[in-house]
Amino acid sequence: MEDRKKIAYLIAAHNDPAHLERLIRVLDDRADFFIHIDKKQSIAPFTKRINGPNVFFLANQDRIKVYWGGFSQVQATLNLLERCLDTNDRNPSPYKKVVFMSGADYPIKNNDYIHRFFDENKATNFIRGMNVTKADTKKYNYCIRNYLFFNFALYTPSLTRLVRKVLNVTVNWVKKKPNYISMHRGKHLDVFHGSSWWALNIDVIKYIRQYISDYPEIGNYFRYSLASDEKFFHTLFFNSVFANTNLYRGEEPYTPFTSAFANLHIIDQSLQKWFDLVDFDQLKNADQLFVRKVSSTRSKTLLDRIDRDLLGRQHRYET
């Protein structure tokens, strides 16, 4: 029998309200949407276009100014998790899956397929990761051992880069962190790395909230790391009792490419590519549920084709 529980979609967005509206409209079936709009941007263009009883924008006091590479990305996600859990606790039944995605994503499978997929994988958490403490590579040691300052921006990009560089060099000349997290009673946690975008069961989300409340040293460690959003949740997951509940039954071998750890998304290895119509055949033949990155302008013809040929939506979407 079909599970009628909802999916919770957590969406981090900073631009393109037209695409966010389209994304929510196409996924709006047995779902709730929790949306964080970067506090550097006005929320008005989004709230004017997007509304509904199952759409929850984070309140202004819970919005974060998000800076690439900084802990601000983690904090914004934690605020989304908190809002999601608050709603989950008031729902008649828990969410079947909590899916974290960006405002530049789009489904390549229809809603019935997505719900059926999660129904058939109820116990599975879709998060992948490698142990970068054990890998002990120059690339990842730089990201986690150094104190790196990415959580601010100044008047110009060039000034921001200069001040960040001075801070990074000065502080790291004085001290560095170990490539693991020191805990109480001499214990430590290995650090794991993977894709920012995942889908977790609600019991894992509750565990994460409780753990960071009990052990604030986790946040302290990652606060000045590079790309902590690709490590924070993975470190908590793979050091927990849930570690073997993902699709790969635990951690995976080291690879230098973050895109190799994509979970339910097609993501180009560059992490920067915007998909367009020439990529349709790749998406049509994919097993994944979503594609990243697309936009309302450069990807419009692709999105129209996805709607028609993959999602079975016959009408044209006009921005």
PDB file of N, CA and C in Angstrom, residues 9-15 19-20 23 35-36 99-106 196-198 291-294:
ATOM      1  N   TYR A   9      10.943  19.132   1.601  1.00  0.00           N
ATOM      2  CA  TYR A   9      12.015  19.677   0.770  1.00  0.00           C
ATOM      3  C   TYR A   9      12.579  20.921   1.457  1.00  0.00           C
ATOM      4  N   LEU A  10      13.858  20.881   1.778  1.00  0.00           N
ATOM      5  CA  LEU A  10      14.561  22.045   2.313  1.00  0.00           C
ATOM      6  C   LEU A  10      15.311  22.688   1.160  1.00  0.00           C
ATOM      7  N   ILE A  11      15.053  23.951   0.901  1.00  0.00           N
ATOM      8  CA  ILE A  11      15.614  24.608  -0.282  1.00  0.00           C
ATOM      9  C   ILE A  11      16.414  25.834   0.130  1.00  0.00           C
ATOM     10  N   ALA A  12      17.675  25.864  -0.283  1.00  0.00           N
ATOM     11  CA  ALA A  12      18.539  27.032  -0.077  1.00  0.00           C
ATOM     12  C   ALA A  12      18.613  27.797  -1.388  1.00  0.00           C
ATOM     13  N   ALA A  13      18.144  29.042  -1.387  1.00  0.00           N
ATOM     14  CA  ALA A  13      18.093  29.836  -2.622  1.00  0.00           C
ATOM     15  C   ALA A  13      18.626  31.235  -2.366  1.00  0.00           C
ATOM     16  N   HIS A  14      19.103  31.857  -3.434  1.00  0.00           N
ATOM     17  CA  HIS A  14      19.584  33.238  -3.303  1.00  0.00           C
ATOM     18  C   HIS A  14      19.215  34.099  -4.512  1.00  0.00           C
ATOM     19  N   ASN A  15      18.730  33.485  -5.576  1.00  0.00           N
ATOM     20  CA  ASN A  15      18.343  34.260  -6.759  1.00  0.00           C
ATOM     21  C   ASN A  15      17.303  33.485  -7.564  1.00  0.00           C
ATOM     22  N   HIS A  19      12.521  30.613 -11.201  1.00  0.00           N
ATOM     23  CA  HIS A  19      12.806  29.181 -11.211  1.00  0.00           C
ATOM     24  C   HIS A  19      12.367  28.522  -9.910  1.00  0.00           C
ATOM     25  N   LEU A  20      12.565  29.200  -8.786  1.00  0.00           N
ATOM     26  CA  LEU A  20      12.129  28.620  -7.518  1.00  0.00           C
ATOM     27  C   LEU A  20      10.624  28.374  -7.535  1.00  0.00           C
ATOM     28  N   LEU A  23      10.071  25.298  -9.623  1.00  0.00           N
ATOM     29  CA  LEU A  23      10.520  24.105  -8.905  1.00  0.00           C
ATOM     30  C   LEU A  23       9.470  23.655  -7.891  1.00  0.00           C
ATOM     31  N   ILE A  35      12.075  27.045   2.999  1.00  0.00           N
ATOM     32  CA  ILE A  35      12.926  27.816   2.089  1.00  0.00           C
ATOM     33  C   ILE A  35      13.750  28.838   2.850  1.00  0.00           C
ATOM     34  N   HIS A  36      15.055  28.812   2.609  1.00  0.00           N
ATOM     35  CA  HIS A  36      15.951  29.845   3.138  1.00  0.00           C
ATOM     36  C   HIS A  36      16.402  30.722   1.978  1.00  0.00           C
ATOM     37  N   VAL A  99      14.629  16.147   2.180  1.00  0.00           N
ATOM     38  CA  VAL A  99      15.499  16.308   1.011  1.00  0.00           C
ATOM     39  C   VAL A  99      16.057  17.721   1.005  1.00  0.00           C
ATOM     40  N   PHE A 100      17.383  17.833   1.027  1.00  0.00           N
ATOM     41  CA  PHE A 100      18.029  19.143   0.973  1.00  0.00           C
ATOM     42  C   PHE A 100      18.469  19.416  -0.454  1.00  0.00           C
ATOM     43  N   MET A 101      18.065  20.567  -0.981  1.00  0.00           N
ATOM     44  CA  MET A 101      18.376  20.906  -2.362  1.00  0.00           C
ATOM     45  C   MET A 101      18.561  22.411  -2.490  1.00  0.00           C
ATOM     46  N   SER A 102      18.995  22.836  -3.645  1.00  0.00           N
ATOM     47  CA  SER A 102      19.212  24.263  -3.884  1.00  0.00           C
ATOM     48  C   SER A 102      18.105  24.814  -4.768  1.00  0.00           C
ATOM     49  N   GLY A 103      18.068  26.138  -4.864  1.00  0.00           N
ATOM     50  CA  GLY A 103      17.108  26.786  -5.746  1.00  0.00           C
ATOM     51  C   GLY A 103      17.455  26.661  -7.208  1.00  0.00           C
ATOM     52  N   ALA A 104      18.549  25.968  -7.533  1.00  0.00           N
ATOM     53  CA  ALA A 104      18.954  25.754  -8.925  1.00  0.00           C
ATOM     54  C   ALA A 104      18.786  24.292  -9.336  1.00  0.00           C
ATOM     55  N   ASP A 105      17.921  23.565  -8.629  1.00  0.00           N
ATOM     56  CA  ASP A 105      17.669  22.158  -8.929  1.00  0.00           C
ATOM     57  C   ASP A 105      16.353  21.999  -9.685  1.00  0.00           C
ATOM     58  N   TYR A 106      16.157  20.776 -10.220  1.00  0.00           N
ATOM     59  CA  TYR A 106      14.885  20.464 -10.883  1.00  0.00           C
ATOM     60  C   TYR A 106      14.741  18.948 -10.947  1.00  0.00           C
ATOM     61  N   SER A 196      27.004  18.345  -0.825  1.00  0.00           N
ATOM     62  CA  SER A 196      26.158  19.171   0.044  1.00  0.00           C
ATOM     63  C   SER A 196      24.700  18.734   0.044  1.00  0.00           C
ATOM     64  N   TRP A 197      24.271  18.034  -1.002  1.00  0.00           N
ATOM     65  CA  TRP A 197      22.837  17.772  -1.210  1.00  0.00           C
ATOM     66  C   TRP A 197      22.525  16.332  -0.872  1.00  0.00           C
ATOM     67  N   TRP A 198      21.586  16.105   0.043  1.00  0.00           N
ATOM     68  CA  TRP A 198      21.325  14.774   0.576  1.00  0.00           C
ATOM     69  C   TRP A 198      19.840  14.608   0.863  1.00  0.00           C
ATOM     70  N   VAL A 291      18.385  17.225 -11.192  1.00  0.00           N
ATOM     71  CA  VAL A 291      19.555  17.773 -11.878  1.00  0.00           C
ATOM     72  C   VAL A 291      19.922  19.091 -11.218  1.00  0.00           C
ATOM     73  N   ARG A 292      21.205  19.357 -11.175  1.00  0.00           N
ATOM     74  CA  ARG A 292      21.733  20.625 -10.680  1.00  0.00           C
ATOM     75  C   ARG A 292      22.931  20.969 -11.560  1.00  0.00           C
ATOM     76  N   LYS A 293      22.971  22.116 -12.201  1.00  0.00           N
ATOM     77  CA  LYS A 293      22.297  23.360 -11.949  1.00  0.00           C
ATOM     78  C   LYS A 293      21.497  23.754 -13.183  1.00  0.00           C
ATOM     79  N   VAL A 294      20.322  24.378 -12.955  1.00  0.00           N
ATOM     80  CA  VAL A 294      19.509  24.911 -14.037  1.00  0.00           C
ATOM     81  C   VAL A 294      18.950  26.263 -13.610  1.00  0.00           C
TER      82      VAL A 294
END
